Amino acid sequence: MSTPRALAMMRRPTAETPGTARSSSMTASPSCAAANCAAAPSTPEASRIPVAASRTGSAVSARPSTSIHTVTARRKVGASCDTMMCQRARVQRAMSSFSVMRTTVRRPSFHSPTPRSPMSAAVWALVVSCVLWGTTGTAASFFPDAVSPLAIGASTMTIGGALLFVASRRAALTVIRDRAVRGWLVAAALGMVAYPLSFYASMDLAGVAIGNVISLGSGPLFAALLEWRVARTRLTGRWMLSAAIAITGMTLLVAGGHGDDSPVDAASIPAGVALGLVAGAGYALFTFASGIVIRAGHSGRGTMGAAFGLAALPLAVVLLVVGAPLLATPSSIGIALYLAVGPMFLAYLFFAVGVRALASSTVTVITLLEPLVATLLAVLVVGERLDPLGWAGLALILSGVTVLSTARQPRSAH
């Protein structure tokens, strides 16, 4: 209502009909109606004139001839309207509370294992990723001799890292733009540059079984050393025990080596073991540095995509230099695509699903499937043979990693 019109209505008192009071009460908000119901006096005879005057304003004083029955009728109409609005407000509040309960309360199901389904899905996702990782050495053994391990590692990380970066490009770009964690992100990328090159070279020299087990078994030990040296955490007695068991197993594995009918040259096993240790150190650097980036507030998928995407850049240069024989035959191209899409891209996506729902100790134990799958495929498919001493060393390495994975978090030295 405009100001001149309001002033004009205030200057000249006009007659008001009973419908005016009714319309004013009908347009009241539910909260106002509830307030009127709460403020209604309990004695009708004592409250008829004042309430009617408050509802009709100056109309009552302008028309003193209005009978008490008319005022009472108006009062009843207003009270009924107020009662109607009160009921409507109560219904609306009840419906809103019911809708909230409907969206938040779930009925228990006695037929579907809902609480266990996320856990089982995470376990199966982790198992699939470990099986895919375990096929890397066997798949790489089908490359022609002209294809070098450097070309295999460079192609795997270049294609797979690019796919992981594209799949998480928004989160990955956010990590890359963060200057506070840029140094640790570069360290994680350097770890992933060293890992595939030394990993495939280790399996080429020491065999699929030994190279895989050394690379994966030494990773947790190097990670604990990084935490002790950089994060100033104490090395517990359990860690020392697991390290002693794993080192003993590596010694037996190198001493026993392969059998006489194995296709692996025994003279190249020590060099393969050394490269396996380099691969384990590179993967430990990636794990340690990416963990710092994640604890800084970034997502695991974004951190992984950023680190792998940065690692793909220098490895693409390596691929351009040594990757020509890899493109010589369609079979070599197919194997390279499988290693990039399967064990690299899809396996890490499944791994991210499992890590989100499982404890770190559970994840470490399940990932022991990878060297087991790799060893079984190396024996059954590639034709490698281990001496009994080598099998004992393999079992000791896996036992040492298991002891380390079940340990508590190391205490800070500060």
mmCIF file with all atom_site columns, C-alpha atoms in Angstrom, residues 40-114:
data_model
loop_
_atom_site.group_PDB
_atom_site.id
_atom_site.type_symbol
_atom_site.label_atom_id
_atom_site.label_alt_id
_atom_site.label_comp_id
_atom_site.label_asym_id
_atom_site.label_entity_id
_atom_site.label_seq_id
_atom_site.pdbx_PDB_ins_code
_atom_site.Cartn_x
_atom_site.Cartn_y
_atom_site.Cartn_z
_atom_site.occupancy
_atom_site.B_iso_or_equiv
_atom_site.pdbx_formal_charge
_atom_site.auth_seq_id
_atom_site.auth_comp_id
_atom_site.auth_asym_id
_atom_site.auth_atom_id
_atom_site.pdbx_PDB_model_num
ATOM 1  C CA . ALA A 1 40  ? -7.152  -16.021 23.412 1.00 0.00 ? 40  ALA A CA 1
ATOM 2  C CA . PRO A 1 41  ? -8.710  -15.402 26.878 1.00 0.00 ? 41  PRO A CA 1
ATOM 3  C CA . SER A 1 42  ? -10.642 -18.154 28.569 1.00 0.00 ? 42  SER A CA 1
ATOM 4  C CA . THR A 1 43  ? -13.697 -15.958 29.556 1.00 0.00 ? 43  THR A CA 1
ATOM 5  C CA . PRO A 1 44  ? -15.677 -14.947 26.430 1.00 0.00 ? 44  PRO A CA 1
ATOM 6  C CA . GLU A 1 45  ? -17.865 -12.327 28.209 1.00 0.00 ? 45  GLU A CA 1
ATOM 7  C CA . ALA A 1 46  ? -14.872 -10.426 29.528 1.00 0.00 ? 46  ALA A CA 1
ATOM 8  C CA . SER A 1 47  ? -13.036 -10.400 26.222 1.00 0.00 ? 47  SER A CA 1
ATOM 9  C CA . ARG A 1 48  ? -15.655 -9.743  23.547 1.00 0.00 ? 48  ARG A CA 1
ATOM 10 C CA . ILE A 1 49  ? -15.393 -5.930  23.280 1.00 0.00 ? 49  ILE A CA 1
ATOM 11 C CA . PRO A 1 50  ? -11.583 -5.556  23.582 1.00 0.00 ? 50  PRO A CA 1
ATOM 12 C CA . VAL A 1 51  ? -10.826 -8.328  21.104 1.00 0.00 ? 51  VAL A CA 1
ATOM 13 C CA . ALA A 1 52  ? -13.379 -7.012  18.650 1.00 0.00 ? 52  ALA A CA 1
ATOM 14 C CA . ALA A 1 53  ? -11.922 -3.526  18.977 1.00 0.00 ? 53  ALA A CA 1
ATOM 15 C CA . SER A 1 54  ? -8.439  -4.805  18.349 1.00 0.00 ? 54  SER A CA 1
ATOM 16 C CA . ARG A 1 55  ? -9.599  -6.658  15.250 1.00 0.00 ? 55  ARG A CA 1
ATOM 17 C CA . THR A 1 56  ? -11.678 -3.858  13.698 1.00 0.00 ? 56  THR A CA 1
ATOM 18 C CA . GLY A 1 57  ? -9.504  -0.937  14.716 1.00 0.00 ? 57  GLY A CA 1
ATOM 19 C CA . SER A 1 58  ? -11.186 2.486   14.505 1.00 0.00 ? 58  SER A CA 1
ATOM 20 C CA . ALA A 1 59  ? -14.326 1.016   12.991 1.00 0.00 ? 59  ALA A CA 1
ATOM 21 C CA . VAL A 1 60  ? -15.741 0.209   16.437 1.00 0.00 ? 60  VAL A CA 1
ATOM 22 C CA . SER A 1 61  ? -15.253 3.710   17.768 1.00 0.00 ? 61  SER A CA 1
ATOM 23 C CA . ALA A 1 62  ? -16.578 5.201   14.516 1.00 0.00 ? 62  ALA A CA 1
ATOM 24 C CA . ARG A 1 63  ? -19.805 3.173   14.768 1.00 0.00 ? 63  ARG A CA 1
ATOM 25 C CA . PRO A 1 64  ? -20.944 3.218   18.385 1.00 0.00 ? 64  PRO A CA 1
ATOM 26 C CA . SER A 1 65  ? -24.357 1.957   17.323 1.00 0.00 ? 65  SER A CA 1
ATOM 27 C CA . THR A 1 66  ? -22.939 -1.485  16.504 1.00 0.00 ? 66  THR A CA 1
ATOM 28 C CA . SER A 1 67  ? -24.677 -4.002  18.696 1.00 0.00 ? 67  SER A CA 1
ATOM 29 C CA . ILE A 1 68  ? -22.942 -6.377  21.026 1.00 0.00 ? 68  ILE A CA 1
ATOM 30 C CA . HIS A 1 69  ? -24.324 -9.301  18.999 1.00 0.00 ? 69  HIS A CA 1
ATOM 31 C CA . THR A 1 70  ? -22.568 -8.086  15.856 1.00 0.00 ? 70  THR A CA 1
ATOM 32 C CA . VAL A 1 71  ? -19.270 -7.815  17.709 1.00 0.00 ? 71  VAL A CA 1
ATOM 33 C CA . THR A 1 72  ? -19.776 -11.285 19.167 1.00 0.00 ? 72  THR A CA 1
ATOM 34 C CA . ALA A 1 73  ? -20.454 -12.688 15.689 1.00 0.00 ? 73  ALA A CA 1
ATOM 35 C CA . ARG A 1 74  ? -17.304 -11.095 14.386 1.00 0.00 ? 74  ARG A CA 1
ATOM 36 C CA . ARG A 1 75  ? -15.386 -12.518 17.320 1.00 0.00 ? 75  ARG A CA 1
ATOM 37 C CA . LYS A 1 76  ? -16.696 -16.022 16.619 1.00 0.00 ? 76  LYS A CA 1
ATOM 38 C CA . VAL A 1 77  ? -15.784 -15.755 12.929 1.00 0.00 ? 77  VAL A CA 1
ATOM 39 C CA . GLY A 1 78  ? -12.265 -14.587 13.785 1.00 0.00 ? 78  GLY A CA 1
ATOM 40 C CA . ALA A 1 79  ? -11.830 -17.277 16.422 1.00 0.00 ? 79  ALA A CA 1
ATOM 41 C CA . SER A 1 80  ? -12.951 -19.978 13.999 1.00 0.00 ? 80  SER A CA 1
ATOM 42 C CA . CYS A 1 81  ? -10.524 -18.667 11.387 1.00 0.00 ? 81  CYS A CA 1
ATOM 43 C CA . ASP A 1 82  ? -7.726  -18.557 13.930 1.00 0.00 ? 82  ASP A CA 1
ATOM 44 C CA . THR A 1 83  ? -8.554  -22.092 15.007 1.00 0.00 ? 83  THR A CA 1
ATOM 45 C CA . MET A 1 84  ? -8.471  -23.206 11.383 1.00 0.00 ? 84  MET A CA 1
ATOM 46 C CA . MET A 1 85  ? -5.064  -21.594 10.858 1.00 0.00 ? 85  MET A CA 1
ATOM 47 C CA . CYS A 1 86  ? -3.750  -23.153 14.065 1.00 0.00 ? 86  CYS A CA 1
ATOM 48 C CA . GLN A 1 87  ? -4.828  -26.585 12.901 1.00 0.00 ? 87  GLN A CA 1
ATOM 49 C CA . ARG A 1 88  ? -3.331  -25.999 9.478  1.00 0.00 ? 88  ARG A CA 1
ATOM 50 C CA . ALA A 1 89  ? -0.024  -24.908 11.045 1.00 0.00 ? 89  ALA A CA 1
ATOM 51 C CA . ARG A 1 90  ? 0.039   -27.967 13.273 1.00 0.00 ? 90  ARG A CA 1
ATOM 52 C CA . VAL A 1 91  ? -0.621  -30.230 10.283 1.00 0.00 ? 91  VAL A CA 1
ATOM 53 C CA . GLN A 1 92  ? 2.150   -28.582 8.309  1.00 0.00 ? 92  GLN A CA 1
ATOM 54 C CA . ARG A 1 93  ? 4.591   -28.990 11.191 1.00 0.00 ? 93  ARG A CA 1
ATOM 55 C CA . ALA A 1 94  ? 3.616   -32.621 11.602 1.00 0.00 ? 94  ALA A CA 1
ATOM 56 C CA . MET A 1 95  ? 4.000   -33.322 7.885  1.00 0.00 ? 95  MET A CA 1
ATOM 57 C CA . SER A 1 96  ? 7.397   -31.634 7.788  1.00 0.00 ? 96  SER A CA 1
ATOM 58 C CA . SER A 1 97  ? 8.641   -33.638 10.771 1.00 0.00 ? 97  SER A CA 1
ATOM 59 C CA . PHE A 1 98  ? 7.274   -36.819 9.218  1.00 0.00 ? 98  PHE A CA 1
ATOM 60 C CA . SER A 1 99  ? 9.051   -36.128 5.952  1.00 0.00 ? 99  SER A CA 1
ATOM 61 C CA . VAL A 1 100 ? 12.319  -35.595 7.831  1.00 0.00 ? 100 VAL A CA 1
ATOM 62 C CA . MET A 1 101 ? 11.847  -38.877 9.665  1.00 0.00 ? 101 MET A CA 1
ATOM 63 C CA . ARG A 1 102 ? 11.054  -40.610 6.401  1.00 0.00 ? 102 ARG A CA 1
ATOM 64 C CA . THR A 1 103 ? 14.282  -39.440 4.825  1.00 0.00 ? 103 THR A CA 1
ATOM 65 C CA . THR A 1 104 ? 16.513  -40.211 7.788  1.00 0.00 ? 104 THR A CA 1
ATOM 66 C CA . VAL A 1 105 ? 15.115  -43.426 9.251  1.00 0.00 ? 105 VAL A CA 1
ATOM 67 C CA . ARG A 1 106 ? 15.728  -46.670 7.381  1.00 0.00 ? 106 ARG A CA 1
ATOM 68 C CA . ARG A 1 107 ? 13.826  -49.857 7.906  1.00 0.00 ? 107 ARG A CA 1
ATOM 69 C CA . PRO A 1 108 ? 15.975  -52.772 8.954  1.00 0.00 ? 108 PRO A CA 1
ATOM 70 C CA . SER A 1 109 ? 16.287  -55.508 6.370  1.00 0.00 ? 109 SER A CA 1
ATOM 71 C CA . PHE A 1 110 ? 16.524  -59.140 7.371  1.00 0.00 ? 110 PHE A CA 1
ATOM 72 C CA . HIS A 1 111 ? 17.309  -60.407 3.888  1.00 0.00 ? 111 HIS A CA 1
ATOM 73 C CA . SER A 1 112 ? 20.126  -58.240 2.483  1.00 0.00 ? 112 SER A CA 1
ATOM 74 C CA . PRO A 1 113 ? 23.513  -57.957 4.269  1.00 0.00 ? 113 PRO A CA 1
ATOM 75 C CA . THR A 1 114 ? 23.613  -54.169 3.999  1.00 0.00 ? 114 THR A CA 1
#
